[in-house]
Amino acid sequence: MKRTPSISFTLARFVFICCVALALTITIAVATVVVSTMKQGNEQILNREMTSIVSRYQIFIQHRLTLLQQLAREPLMIQSLMQPEVNIGKIKDHMNTLPLLGKPYELTLLDFEGRIIHANKATTSVEYHTFDWVLGLLEQSGTDFQVIEIDGQAYWSLGVSITYNQSVEGVLIANIPLQDINEQGASIQPLAGLSIEIVQNNKVLTKFGTLGQGSEYVLTWPSQRLMFRFTVDEHYKKQEVESIVTQLVLIITTAILVVTLFAYLFGYRYFVQPVVLLSNAAKGLENGEEQRVLDEGLKVREFNELFQTFNLMTKRVIEREQALKESYLALSKTNESLKDSESQLIQSEKMASIGVLAAGVAHEINNPIGFVKSNLEVLHDYVTSLLTYHRGVNELLALAPELAPEQKRLADTLDIVHILDDMLPLLDSSSGGIKRVSEIVDSLRTFARVEQDEMSLIDINEGLTATLNMVSNELKYCCDVKVSLSPVPMVMGFPGKLNQVFMNVLVNAGQAMTHHGEVRVKTYFTSEDVVIEIADDGCGIEAEKLSQIFTPFYTSKPVGQGTGLGLSISHQIMEQHNGSITVASVIGQGTCFTIKVPTHSGDKS
């Protein structure tokens, strides 16, 4: 038997499903918001970081320009520009040992025409006077820087004007390798997966970090024609999102389990226990036990009110039960007398119906008995012949074995082969006849059995089949019977009375035939009733007579052929079963009786 889940389990399952649905919705919404927020946050952080890195680059260059300005203001620098031939030795010694922030970068001193006076590292010859930015420094005092290539290597070329009496006398230039701008190492990449490329004229001069595939962002220094191209590896973004979503799923899953467990315990404490107490009290009341007073001090208001109502109902039920017992004793005698009168009336009608069917039943029983008797007589002759044959064969074979041909002749004379072939069919036919007799007798016994005082569990299809067997002789000469019996549940009722209803309707259907017609018998089950439909294609009933057919003693048959009680008694029987019998009819097309027997019926008699 399938076990029905408890309220606490059902509540926990409901909460679990709701939590899962809510969690999925929240997870999707939060994940969407988180991804969007992270994306916006990453964009802001990335922009801030890129701006910070570029600003640090500017500070890097600005610091060195400031130091270069301090070097440019030294008197030796000015003297070397004013009298280069006299001071060339001093400036060479000074510049060869001059560091810039502790690093020996390449320093070059240019005169007012942009020609090199001295370079502390004579690795190559650079024509600075061809650079526009150098010419600009020679024309006007100031500082500037550009990126230049020397022997295939990129350098930050920083230039500072050297002035004397507000006149530019020359330029001091420092060349710093491009990658030295990353002097703090990996600290310029606080964001994981961030790589930087410095590009000039679509040529990558240098790069920092490991390049990967991802989003690209660009910042430019227009005056230097430089582009800083930042690449953010998408792999790191996905890792962050997956980590956050995983944490969110774990948190939500834990919350769902905790809430489900709490719902189960809460449901058991506040719902299951009160229902169990109420169920046990109701069972005790049903079994006639002493009244149980339920505790009305519950925390759930509805259960508290339900317990109060149950206690009050129990008290009233006991009082009414006592009153019913007293009234029952008073009504019993009256009811018994009514039952006796009704039983006599029904039995009279039943006996009248049985009398109508007696000739047909006797004929039906006589036919199988006749051919059983005939078959047994033939079988007796067969057995006698077999015995004679057997004795003759034994005698002949004992005297002379060579008389076997004579044995065959004797078998042919007595037709032994035919007898042996015909014995089994005769026996089968006899068994079939006996079976028919048994069915008729059983149907007669089922139909005519003495009614019990109380309802019993009965099978509608069984009673209807027995009644059809009883009236078959009455119907087979005037109509064909089509039977369609569906599986229906057992019902409480009086089997004899219901059989009486079926017989009355079937006999009326047969008598309504003006030609050889058809009677259709059908059973099926609805949500509340077992329904029996008996329809015919006879003459039909006039509309004005339909309202009177259940009236006692009303009949449309000739005098002496009907009492007018059949359908009236049938109507009373169906009322006793809390059921109904209705009729629909069309003149010239036929009539249909619909009988409904409720699955939970009670005796009204």
Coordinates of C-alpha atoms in Angstrom, one line a residue:
M1 CA 0.0 0.0 0.0
K2 CA 1.4 3.4 -1.0
R3 CA 2.4 5.5 2.0
T4 CA 0.9 9.0 2.1
P5 CA 3.5 11.7 3.1
S6 CA 3.0 13.6 6.3
I7 CA 2.1 17.3 6.6
S8 CA 5.6 18.1 7.8
F9 CA 7.2 16.3 4.9
T10 CA 4.8 18.0 2.4
L11 CA 5.5 21.4 4.0
A12 CA 9.2 20.8 3.9
R13 CA 9.0 19.7 0.2
F14 CA 6.9 22.7 -0.6
V15 CA 9.3 25.0 1.1
F16 CA 12.3 23.3 -0.6
I17 CA 10.7 23.7 -4.0
C18 CA 9.9 27.3 -3.3
C19 CA 13.4 27.9 -2.0
V20 CA 15.0 26.2 -5.0
A21 CA 12.8 28.3 -7.4
L22 CA 13.6 31.4 -5.4
A23 CA 17.3 30.5 -5.2
L24 CA 17.5 30.0 -9.0
T25 CA 15.8 33.3 -9.6
I26 CA 18.0 35.1 -7.0
T27 CA 21.1 33.4 -8.3
I28 CA 20.4 34.4 -11.9
A29 CA 19.5 37.9 -10.9
V30 CA 22.4 38.3 -8.5
A31 CA 24.8 36.7 -10.9
T32 CA 23.6 39.1 -13.6
V33 CA 23.9 42.1 -11.3
V34 CA 27.3 40.8 -10.0
V35 CA 28.7 40.3 -13.5
S36 CA 27.4 43.7 -14.6
T37 CA 28.6 45.4 -11.4
M38 CA 32.0 43.6 -11.6
K39 CA 32.2 44.6 -15.2
Q40 CA 31.5 48.2 -14.4
G41 CA 33.8 48.0 -11.3
N42 CA 36.6 46.4 -13.3
E43 CA 36.2 49.1 -16.0
Q44 CA 36.5 51.8 -13.3
I45 CA 39.4 50.1 -11.6
L46 CA 41.1 49.4 -14.9
N47 CA 40.7 53.0 -16.1
R48 CA 41.9 54.2 -12.7
E49 CA 44.9 51.8 -12.8
M50 CA 45.8 52.7 -16.4
T51 CA 45.6 56.4 -15.6
S52 CA 47.7 55.7 -12.5
I53 CA 50.4 53.8 -14.5
V54 CA 50.6 56.5 -17.1
S55 CA 50.7 59.1 -14.4
R56 CA 53.6 57.2 -12.8
Y57 CA 55.3 57.2 -16.2
Q58 CA 54.9 60.9 -16.4
I59 CA 56.2 61.4 -12.9
F60 CA 59.2 59.1 -13.8
I61 CA 60.0 61.3 -16.7
Q62 CA 59.2 64.5 -14.8
H63 CA 61.6 63.6 -12.0
R64 CA 64.4 63.0 -14.4
L65 CA 63.6 66.2 -16.3
T66 CA 63.8 68.1 -13.0
L67 CA 67.2 66.5 -12.2
L68 CA 68.4 67.2 -15.7
Q69 CA 67.4 70.9 -15.2
Q70 CA 69.5 71.0 -12.0
L71 CA 72.4 69.6 -14.0
A72 CA 71.8 72.1 -16.8
R73 CA 72.1 75.1 -14.3
E74 CA 75.6 74.1 -13.1
P75 CA 78.1 76.8 -14.0
L76 CA 80.4 74.3 -15.8
M77 CA 77.6 73.6 -18.3
I78 CA 77.2 77.3 -19.1
Q79 CA 81.0 77.8 -19.2
S80 CA 81.4 74.9 -21.6
L81 CA 78.8 76.3 -23.9
M82 CA 80.4 79.8 -23.8
Q83 CA 84.0 78.6 -24.2
P84 CA 83.9 75.0 -25.4
E85 CA 87.6 74.9 -26.4
V86 CA 88.8 76.0 -23.0
N87 CA 86.4 73.8 -20.9
I88 CA 86.2 70.7 -23.0
G89 CA 88.4 68.7 -20.8
K90 CA 86.6 69.7 -17.6
I91 CA 83.1 69.0 -19.1
K92 CA 84.2 65.6 -20.3
D93 CA 85.5 64.6 -16.9
H94 CA 82.4 66.0 -15.3
M95 CA 79.9 64.3 -17.6
N96 CA 81.7 61.0 -17.7
T97 CA 81.2 60.7 -13.9
L98 CA 77.8 62.4 -13.7
P99 CA 75.0 59.9 -12.6
L100 CA 71.2 60.6 -13.0
L101 CA 69.4 59.3 -9.9
G102 CA 72.3 57.0 -9.3
K103 CA 72.3 55.5 -12.9
P104 CA 74.9 56.3 -15.5
Y105 CA 72.6 57.3 -18.4
E106 CA 73.9 58.7 -21.7
L107 CA 74.2 62.5 -21.4
T108 CA 74.8 64.7 -24.5
L109 CA 75.6 68.5 -24.5
L110 CA 74.5 70.4 -27.6
D111 CA 75.4 74.0 -28.5
F112 CA 73.0 76.7 -29.7
E113 CA 73.0 75.2 -33.2
G114 CA 72.2 71.6 -32.0
R115 CA 75.8 70.3 -32.6
I116 CA 77.2 67.8 -30.1
I117 CA 79.8 69.3 -27.8
H118 CA 80.3 66.2 -25.8
A119 CA 78.4 62.8 -25.1
N120 CA 79.5 60.7 -22.2
K121 CA 78.8 57.5 -24.1
A122 CA 80.0 57.8 -27.7
T123 CA 78.2 54.7 -28.8
T124 CA 76.7 56.3 -31.8
S125 CA 76.2 59.6 -33.5
V126 CA 72.7 61.1 -33.3
E127 CA 71.9 64.1 -35.3
Y128 CA 69.8 65.9 -32.7
H129 CA 69.6 69.1 -34.8
T130 CA 67.2 67.3 -37.2
F131 CA 64.6 66.7 -34.4
D132 CA 61.8 69.4 -34.3
W133 CA 61.5 69.1 -30.5
V134 CA 65.3 69.8 -30.1
L135 CA 65.0 72.8 -32.3
G136 CA 62.1 74.0 -30.2
L137 CA 64.2 73.8 -27.1
L138 CA 67.0 75.8 -28.8
E139 CA 64.5 78.5 -29.8
Q140 CA 62.7 78.8 -26.5
S141 CA 63.7 77.8 -23.0
G142 CA 62.0 74.8 -21.5
T143 CA 61.9 71.0 -21.3
D144 CA 60.7 68.3 -23.6
F145 CA 61.0 64.6 -24.3
Q146 CA 60.5 62.2 -27.1
V147 CA 61.0 58.5 -27.9
I148 CA 63.9 57.9 -30.3
E149 CA 65.7 54.8 -31.6
I150 CA 69.4 54.5 -31.3
D151 CA 70.9 51.4 -33.0
G152 CA 67.5 49.7 -33.0
Q153 CA 66.8 50.3 -29.3
A154 CA 64.2 52.7 -28.0
Y155 CA 65.1 55.5 -25.6
W156 CA 63.3 58.2 -23.6
S157 CA 65.2 61.2 -24.9
L158 CA 64.8 64.1 -22.3
G159 CA 66.0 67.5 -23.3
V160 CA 66.5 70.7 -21.1
S161 CA 67.4 74.2 -22.4
I162 CA 70.5 75.8 -21.0
T163 CA 70.1 79.6 -20.7
Y164 CA 72.4 82.5 -20.0
N165 CA 71.0 86.0 -19.5
Q166 CA 67.6 84.7 -20.8
S167 CA 69.1 83.4 -24.0
V168 CA 69.3 79.7 -24.9
E169 CA 72.9 78.7 -25.3
G170 CA 72.4 75.0 -25.7
V171 CA 70.5 71.8 -24.7
L172 CA 71.4 69.0 -22.3
I173 CA 69.9 65.7 -23.4
A174 CA 69.6 62.4 -21.4
N175 CA 68.8 59.1 -23.2
I176 CA 67.1 56.6 -20.8
P177 CA 66.3 53.0 -22.1
L178 CA 62.6 52.7 -22.6
Q179 CA 62.2 49.7 -20.4
D180 CA 63.8 51.5 -17.4
I181 CA 60.4 53.3 -16.9
N182 CA 59.4 50.0 -15.3
E183 CA 62.1 50.4 -12.7
Q184 CA 59.7 49.2 -9.9
G185 CA 59.3 45.9 -11.7
A186 CA 55.9 44.1 -11.4
S187 CA 54.5 46.7 -9.1
I188 CA 53.2 48.6 -12.0
Q189 CA 50.8 45.7 -12.6
P190 CA 48.7 45.4 -9.5
L191 CA 45.9 43.9 -11.6
A192 CA 46.4 40.3 -12.5
G193 CA 46.4 39.6 -16.2
L194 CA 47.2 43.2 -17.2
S195 CA 49.9 43.7 -19.9
I196 CA 51.2 47.0 -21.4
E197 CA 52.6 47.8 -24.8
I198 CA 54.2 51.2 -25.7
V199 CA 53.5 51.8 -29.4
Q200 CA 54.8 54.6 -31.7
N201 CA 53.7 54.8 -35.3
N202 CA 52.1 51.3 -35.0
K203 CA 55.4 49.9 -33.9
V204 CA 55.6 48.2 -30.5
L205 CA 58.6 49.7 -28.8
T206 CA 58.5 47.7 -25.6
K207 CA 56.0 45.7 -23.6
F208 CA 55.6 44.8 -19.9
G209 CA 53.8 41.7 -18.6
T210 CA 52.6 38.5 -20.3
L211 CA 50.3 39.2 -23.2
G212 CA 47.1 37.3 -23.5
Q213 CA 43.8 37.4 -25.3
G214 CA 41.3 39.8 -24.0
S215 CA 40.0 43.4 -24.0
E216 CA 42.3 46.2 -25.2
Y217 CA 42.3 49.8 -23.9
V218 CA 44.4 52.7 -25.2
L219 CA 45.8 55.9 -23.7
T220 CA 47.9 58.3 -25.8
W221 CA 50.5 61.0 -25.4
P222 CA 49.7 63.0 -28.6
S223 CA 52.7 65.4 -28.3
Q224 CA 55.1 62.4 -28.2
R225 CA 53.0 60.4 -30.7
L226 CA 53.0 57.5 -28.2
M227 CA 50.2 55.0 -27.5
F228 CA 50.0 52.9 -24.3
R229 CA 48.0 49.8 -25.2
F230 CA 46.7 47.8 -22.2
T231 CA 45.4 44.3 -22.6
V232 CA 43.3 42.6 -19.8
D233 CA 43.3 38.7 -20.0
E234 CA 39.6 37.5 -19.9
H235 CA 40.7 34.3 -18.2
Y236 CA 41.2 36.3 -14.9
K237 CA 37.8 37.9 -15.3
K238 CA 36.1 34.6 -15.7
Q239 CA 37.9 33.1 -12.7
E240 CA 36.6 36.0 -10.5
V241 CA 33.0 35.6 -11.8
E242 CA 33.1 31.8 -11.3
S243 CA 34.5 32.1 -7.8
I244 CA 31.8 34.6 -6.8
V245 CA 29.0 32.5 -8.4
T246 CA 30.4 29.3 -6.7
Q247 CA 30.4 31.0 -3.3
L248 CA 26.9 32.3 -3.9
V249 CA 25.6 28.8 -4.9
L250 CA 27.2 27.3 -1.8
I251 CA 25.6 29.9 0.5
I252 CA 22.2 29.6 -1.1
T253 CA 22.3 25.8 -1.0
T254 CA 23.2 25.8 2.7
A255 CA 20.4 28.3 3.3
I256 CA 17.9 26.1 1.4
L257 CA 18.8 23.0 3.5
V258 CA 18.6 24.9 6.7
V259 CA 15.3 26.4 5.9
T260 CA 13.9 23.1 4.7
L261 CA 15.0 21.3 7.9
F262 CA 13.5 24.1 9.9
A263 CA 10.2 23.9 7.9
Y264 CA 10.1 20.1 8.5
L265 CA 10.6 20.5 12.3
F266 CA 8.2 23.4 12.5
G267 CA 5.6 21.5 10.5
Y268 CA 5.9 18.5 12.7
R269 CA 5.7 20.5 15.9
Y270 CA 2.8 22.8 15.0
F271 CA 0.9 20.9 12.4
V272 CA 1.5 17.1 12.5
Q273 CA 1.2 16.7 16.3
P274 CA -2.2 18.5 16.6
V275 CA -3.6 16.6 13.6
V276 CA -2.4 13.2 15.1
L277 CA -4.1 14.1 18.4
L278 CA -7.3 15.1 16.5
S279 CA -7.2 11.9 14.4
N280 CA -6.7 9.6 17.4
A281 CA -9.5 11.4 19.2
A282 CA -11.8 10.9 16.2
K283 CA -10.9 7.2 15.9
G284 CA -11.7 6.8 19.6
L285 CA -15.0 8.5 19.1
E286 CA -15.7 6.2 16.2
N287 CA -14.8 3.1 18.2
G288 CA -17.1 4.1 21.1
E289 CA -14.3 4.9 23.5
E290 CA -14.7 7.5 26.3
Q291 CA -14.6 11.1 25.3
R292 CA -11.1 12.6 25.0
V293 CA -10.9 16.3 25.9
L294 CA -8.2 17.9 23.7
D295 CA -6.0 20.6 25.0
E296 CA -7.2 23.9 23.7
G297 CA -4.1 25.9 24.6
L298 CA -2.3 25.6 21.3
K299 CA -0.2 28.3 19.7
V300 CA -1.8 28.0 16.3
R301 CA -5.2 29.8 16.5
E302 CA -6.9 27.7 13.9
F303 CA -6.0 24.4 15.6
N304 CA -7.0 25.9 18.9
E305 CA -10.4 26.8 17.5
L306 CA -10.6 23.4 15.8
F307 CA -10.0 21.6 19.1
Q308 CA -12.6 23.7 20.8
T309 CA -15.1 22.8 18.1
F310 CA -14.1 19.1 18.3
N311 CA -14.6 19.0 22.1
L312 CA -18.0 20.7 21.7
M313 CA -19.0 18.4 18.8
T314 CA -17.9 15.3 20.8
K315 CA -20.1 16.4 23.7
R316 CA -23.1 17.0 21.5
V317 CA -22.5 13.7 19.6
I318 CA -22.6 11.8 22.8
E319 CA -25.8 13.6 23.9
R320 CA -27.4 13.1 20.5
E321 CA -26.3 9.5 20.4
Q322 CA -28.2 8.9 23.7
A323 CA -31.2 10.7 22.3
L324 CA -31.1 8.7 19.1
K325 CA -30.9 5.4 21.0
E326 CA -34.1 6.3 22.8
S327 CA -35.9 7.4 19.7
Y328 CA -34.5 4.3 17.9
L329 CA -36.3 2.0 20.3
A330 CA -39.5 3.9 19.7
L331 CA -39.2 3.8 15.9
S332 CA -38.0 0.2 15.6
K333 CA -41.4 -1.3 16.1
T334 CA -43.0 1.1 13.5
N335 CA -40.1 0.5 11.1
E336 CA -40.4 -3.3 11.4
S337 CA -44.1 -3.2 10.6
L338 CA -43.4 -1.0 7.5
K339 CA -40.6 -3.4 6.4
D340 CA -42.9 -6.4 6.7
S341 CA -45.6 -4.7 4.7
E342 CA -43.1 -3.6 2.0
S343 CA -41.4 -7.0 1.9
Q344 CA -44.8 -8.6 1.4
L345 CA -45.6 -6.2 -1.4
I346 CA -42.3 -6.7 -3.2
Q347 CA -42.4 -10.4 -2.7
S348 CA -45.9 -10.5 -4.2
E349 CA -44.7 -8.6 -7.2
K350 CA -41.6 -10.8 -7.5
M351 CA -43.7 -14.0 -7.3
A352 CA -46.0 -12.6 -10.0
S353 CA -43.0 -12.0 -12.2
I354 CA -41.5 -15.4 -11.5
G355 CA -44.9 -16.9 -12.4
V356 CA -44.7 -15.1 -15.8
L357 CA -41.2 -16.5 -16.3
A358 CA -41.8 -20.0 -15.0
A359 CA -42.8 -21.6 -18.3
G360 CA -39.8 -20.2 -20.1
V361 CA -37.5 -21.3 -17.3
A362 CA -39.0 -24.8 -17.3
H363 CA -38.5 -25.0 -21.1
E364 CA -34.9 -23.8 -20.7
I365 CA -34.2 -26.5 -18.1
N366 CA -36.0 -29.2 -20.0
N367 CA -34.0 -28.8 -23.2
P368 CA -30.5 -29.5 -21.7
I369 CA -31.9 -32.3 -19.5
G370 CA -33.4 -34.0 -22.6
F371 CA -30.2 -34.1 -24.7
V372 CA -28.2 -35.1 -21.6
K373 CA -30.5 -38.0 -21.2
S374 CA -30.3 -38.9 -24.8
N375 CA -26.5 -38.7 -24.9
L376 CA -26.3 -40.9 -21.8
E377 CA -28.5 -43.6 -23.4
V378 CA -26.3 -43.6 -26.5
L379 CA -23.2 -43.7 -24.3
H380 CA -24.8 -46.8 -22.5
D381 CA -25.1 -48.6 -25.8
Y382 CA -21.5 -47.7 -26.7
V383 CA -20.2 -49.0 -23.5
T384 CA -22.2 -52.3 -23.9
S385 CA -20.8 -52.8 -27.3
L386 CA -17.3 -52.1 -26.0
L387 CA -17.7 -54.7 -23.3
T388 CA -19.0 -57.3 -25.8
Y389 CA -16.1 -56.6 -28.1
H390 CA -13.7 -56.8 -25.2
R391 CA -15.0 -60.2 -24.1
G392 CA -15.1 -61.6 -27.6
V393 CA -11.6 -60.5 -28.3
N394 CA -10.2 -62.0 -25.2
E395 CA -11.9 -65.3 -25.9
L396 CA -10.7 -65.5 -29.4
L397 CA -7.2 -64.5 -28.7
A398 CA -7.1 -67.1 -25.8
L399 CA -8.1 -69.9 -28.1
A400 CA -6.1 -69.0 -31.1
P401 CA -3.8 -66.1 -31.6
E402 CA -4.0 -66.6 -35.3
L403 CA -7.5 -65.3 -35.2
A404 CA -6.4 -61.7 -35.1
P405 CA -8.1 -61.1 -38.5
E406 CA -11.3 -62.3 -36.9
Q407 CA -10.8 -59.8 -34.1
K408 CA -10.6 -57.0 -36.7
R409 CA -13.8 -58.2 -38.4
L410 CA -15.6 -58.2 -35.1
A411 CA -14.4 -54.6 -34.3
D412 CA -15.7 -53.5 -37.7
T413 CA -19.0 -55.3 -37.1
L414 CA -19.6 -53.5 -33.8
D415 CA -18.3 -50.2 -35.2
I416 CA -15.8 -49.9 -32.4
V417 CA -13.8 -47.1 -34.1
H418 CA -16.9 -44.9 -34.5
I419 CA -17.9 -45.6 -30.9
L420 CA -14.5 -44.5 -29.6
D421 CA -14.5 -41.4 -31.7
D422 CA -18.0 -40.4 -30.6
M423 CA -17.7 -41.0 -26.9
L424 CA -15.8 -37.8 -26.0
P425 CA -18.0 -35.4 -28.0
L426 CA -21.1 -37.0 -26.3
L427 CA -19.5 -36.5 -22.9
D428 CA -18.6 -32.9 -23.7
S429 CA -22.1 -32.2 -24.9
S430 CA -23.5 -33.7 -21.7
S431 CA -21.2 -31.6 -19.6
G432 CA -22.3 -28.5 -21.5
G433 CA -26.0 -29.3 -20.9
I434 CA -25.4 -29.9 -17.2
K435 CA -23.5 -26.5 -17.1
R436 CA -26.5 -24.7 -18.6
V437 CA -28.8 -26.3 -16.1
S438 CA -26.5 -25.1 -13.3
E439 CA -26.4 -21.6 -14.7
I440 CA -30.1 -21.4 -14.9
V441 CA -30.6 -22.8 -11.4
D442 CA -27.9 -20.4 -10.0
S443 CA -29.5 -17.4 -11.7
L444 CA -32.9 -18.4 -10.4
R445 CA -31.4 -18.8 -6.9
T446 CA -29.7 -15.4 -7.1
F447 CA -32.8 -13.7 -8.4
A448 CA -35.2 -15.3 -6.0
R449 CA -33.1 -15.4 -2.8
V450 CA -34.6 -14.2 0.5
E451 CA -33.8 -10.6 1.2
Q452 CA -31.6 -9.7 4.2
D453 CA -32.5 -7.2 6.8
E454 CA -29.4 -5.1 6.3
M455 CA -27.5 -4.0 3.2
S456 CA -24.5 -6.0 2.0
L457 CA -21.7 -5.4 -0.4
I458 CA -22.8 -6.5 -3.8
D459 CA -21.6 -6.6 -7.4
I460 CA -24.1 -4.8 -9.7
N461 CA -22.8 -6.7 -12.8
E462 CA -23.3 -10.0 -11.2
G463 CA -26.9 -9.3 -10.3
L464 CA -27.6 -7.8 -13.7
T465 CA -26.2 -10.9 -15.4
A466 CA -28.3 -13.2 -13.3
T467 CA -31.4 -11.2 -14.1
L468 CA -30.6 -11.3 -17.8
N469 CA -30.4 -15.1 -17.6
M470 CA -33.8 -15.2 -15.9
V471 CA -35.5 -13.1 -18.6
S472 CA -33.6 -14.4 -21.6
N473 CA -36.5 -16.7 -22.6
E474 CA -38.9 -13.7 -22.3
L475 CA -36.7 -11.5 -24.5
K476 CA -35.1 -13.8 -27.1
Y477 CA -38.3 -14.1 -29.2
C478 CA -38.9 -10.4 -29.5
C479 CA -35.5 -8.7 -29.4
D480 CA -31.7 -9.0 -29.4
V481 CA -29.9 -8.1 -26.2
K482 CA -26.6 -6.2 -26.5
V483 CA -24.7 -6.2 -23.1
S484 CA -21.8 -3.9 -22.3
L485 CA -20.7 -4.2 -18.7
S486 CA -17.8 -2.1 -17.6
P487 CA -15.8 -2.8 -14.4
V488 CA -17.7 -1.0 -11.5
P489 CA -17.0 -0.9 -7.8
M490 CA -18.9 -2.9 -5.2
V491 CA -21.8 -1.0 -3.6
M492 CA -23.9 -1.4 -0.5
G493 CA -27.5 -2.5 -1.2
F494 CA -30.2 -5.2 -1.2
P495 CA -29.4 -7.6 -4.0
G496 CA -32.8 -9.1 -4.4
K497 CA -34.5 -5.7 -4.5
L498 CA -32.1 -4.4 -7.2
N499 CA -32.6 -7.5 -9.2
Q500 CA -36.3 -6.9 -9.0
V501 CA -35.7 -3.4 -10.5
F502 CA -33.6 -4.8 -13.3
M503 CA -36.2 -7.5 -14.2
N504 CA -39.1 -5.0 -14.2
V505 CA -37.3 -2.7 -16.6
L506 CA -36.1 -5.5 -18.9
V507 CA -39.5 -7.2 -19.1
N508 CA -41.1 -3.8 -19.9
A509 CA -38.5 -3.2 -22.6
G510 CA -39.4 -6.6 -24.2
Q511 CA -43.1 -5.9 -24.0
A512 CA -42.6 -2.5 -25.7
M513 CA -41.4 -4.1 -28.9
T514 CA -43.8 -4.0 -31.9
H515 CA -41.3 -5.8 -34.0
H516 CA -38.1 -7.7 -33.5
G517 CA -35.9 -5.0 -32.0
E518 CA -32.9 -4.5 -29.8
V519 CA -32.4 -4.0 -26.1
R520 CA -29.1 -2.4 -25.0
V521 CA -27.8 -2.9 -21.4
K522 CA -24.8 -0.9 -20.3
T523 CA -23.1 -0.2 -17.0
Y524 CA -20.4 2.3 -16.1
F525 CA -19.0 4.3 -13.1
T526 CA -19.0 8.0 -12.5
S527 CA -17.4 9.8 -9.6
E528 CA -20.3 9.1 -7.3
D529 CA -22.6 6.5 -8.8
V530 CA -22.7 3.1 -10.6
V531 CA -25.0 3.8 -13.6
I532 CA -27.1 1.1 -15.4
E533 CA -28.7 2.1 -18.7
I534 CA -31.4 -0.1 -20.3
A535 CA -32.5 1.2 -23.6
D536 CA -34.9 -0.3 -26.3
D537 CA -36.0 0.7 -29.7
G538 CA -39.7 -0.1 -29.1
C539 CA -42.8 2.0 -29.5
G540 CA -41.8 4.6 -26.8
I541 CA -44.0 6.3 -24.2
E542 CA -46.1 9.4 -24.7
A543 CA -44.8 12.6 -23.0
E544 CA -47.9 13.1 -20.9
K545 CA -47.7 9.6 -19.5
L546 CA -44.0 9.8 -18.5
S547 CA -44.9 11.6 -15.3
Q548 CA -47.3 8.8 -14.2
I549 CA -45.3 5.6 -14.9
F550 CA -44.0 5.5 -11.3
T551 CA -47.5 6.0 -9.8
P552 CA -48.8 2.8 -8.0
F553 CA -51.3 0.8 -10.0
Y554 CA -50.8 2.9 -13.2
T555 CA -50.4 0.7 -16.3
S556 CA -50.8 1.1 -20.0
K557 CA -51.2 -2.7 -20.6
P558 CA -54.6 -4.4 -21.2
V559 CA -56.6 -5.5 -18.2
G560 CA -55.2 -8.7 -16.7
Q561 CA -51.7 -8.2 -18.1
G562 CA -50.2 -5.9 -15.5
T563 CA -50.7 -4.8 -11.9
G564 CA -49.2 -1.3 -12.3
L565 CA -46.8 -1.9 -9.3
G566 CA -43.6 -2.9 -11.1
L567 CA -42.1 0.6 -11.8
S568 CA -43.7 2.0 -8.6
I569 CA -41.9 -0.6 -6.5
S570 CA -38.7 -0.1 -8.5
H571 CA -38.9 3.7 -7.7
Q572 CA -39.3 2.9 -4.0
I573 CA -36.4 0.5 -4.0
M574 CA -34.1 3.1 -5.6
E575 CA -35.1 5.6 -2.9
Q576 CA -34.2 3.1 -0.3
H577 CA -30.7 2.9 -1.9
N578 CA -30.4 6.8 -2.1
G579 CA -30.4 6.3 -5.8
S580 CA -32.6 7.2 -8.7
I581 CA -34.4 5.8 -11.7
T582 CA -35.3 8.1 -14.5
V583 CA -36.7 7.6 -18.0
A584 CA -36.4 9.3 -21.4
S585 CA -38.6 8.3 -24.3
V586 CA -39.4 9.3 -27.9
I587 CA -42.5 8.0 -29.6
G588 CA -41.5 5.5 -32.4
Q589 CA -37.8 5.5 -31.4
G590 CA -37.6 3.9 -28.0
T591 CA -37.2 4.4 -24.3
C592 CA -34.1 4.5 -22.0
F593 CA -34.2 3.9 -18.3
T594 CA -31.2 5.2 -16.3
I595 CA -30.7 3.6 -12.9
K596 CA -28.1 5.2 -10.5
V597 CA -26.8 3.4 -7.4
P598 CA -24.5 5.6 -5.2
T599 CA -21.3 4.0 -4.0
H600 CA -22.2 5.1 -0.5
S601 CA -25.8 4.3 -0.1
G602 CA -27.9 4.0 3.0
D603 CA -31.3 2.4 3.7
K604 CA -34.1 4.9 4.0
S605 CA -36.7 2.4 4.9

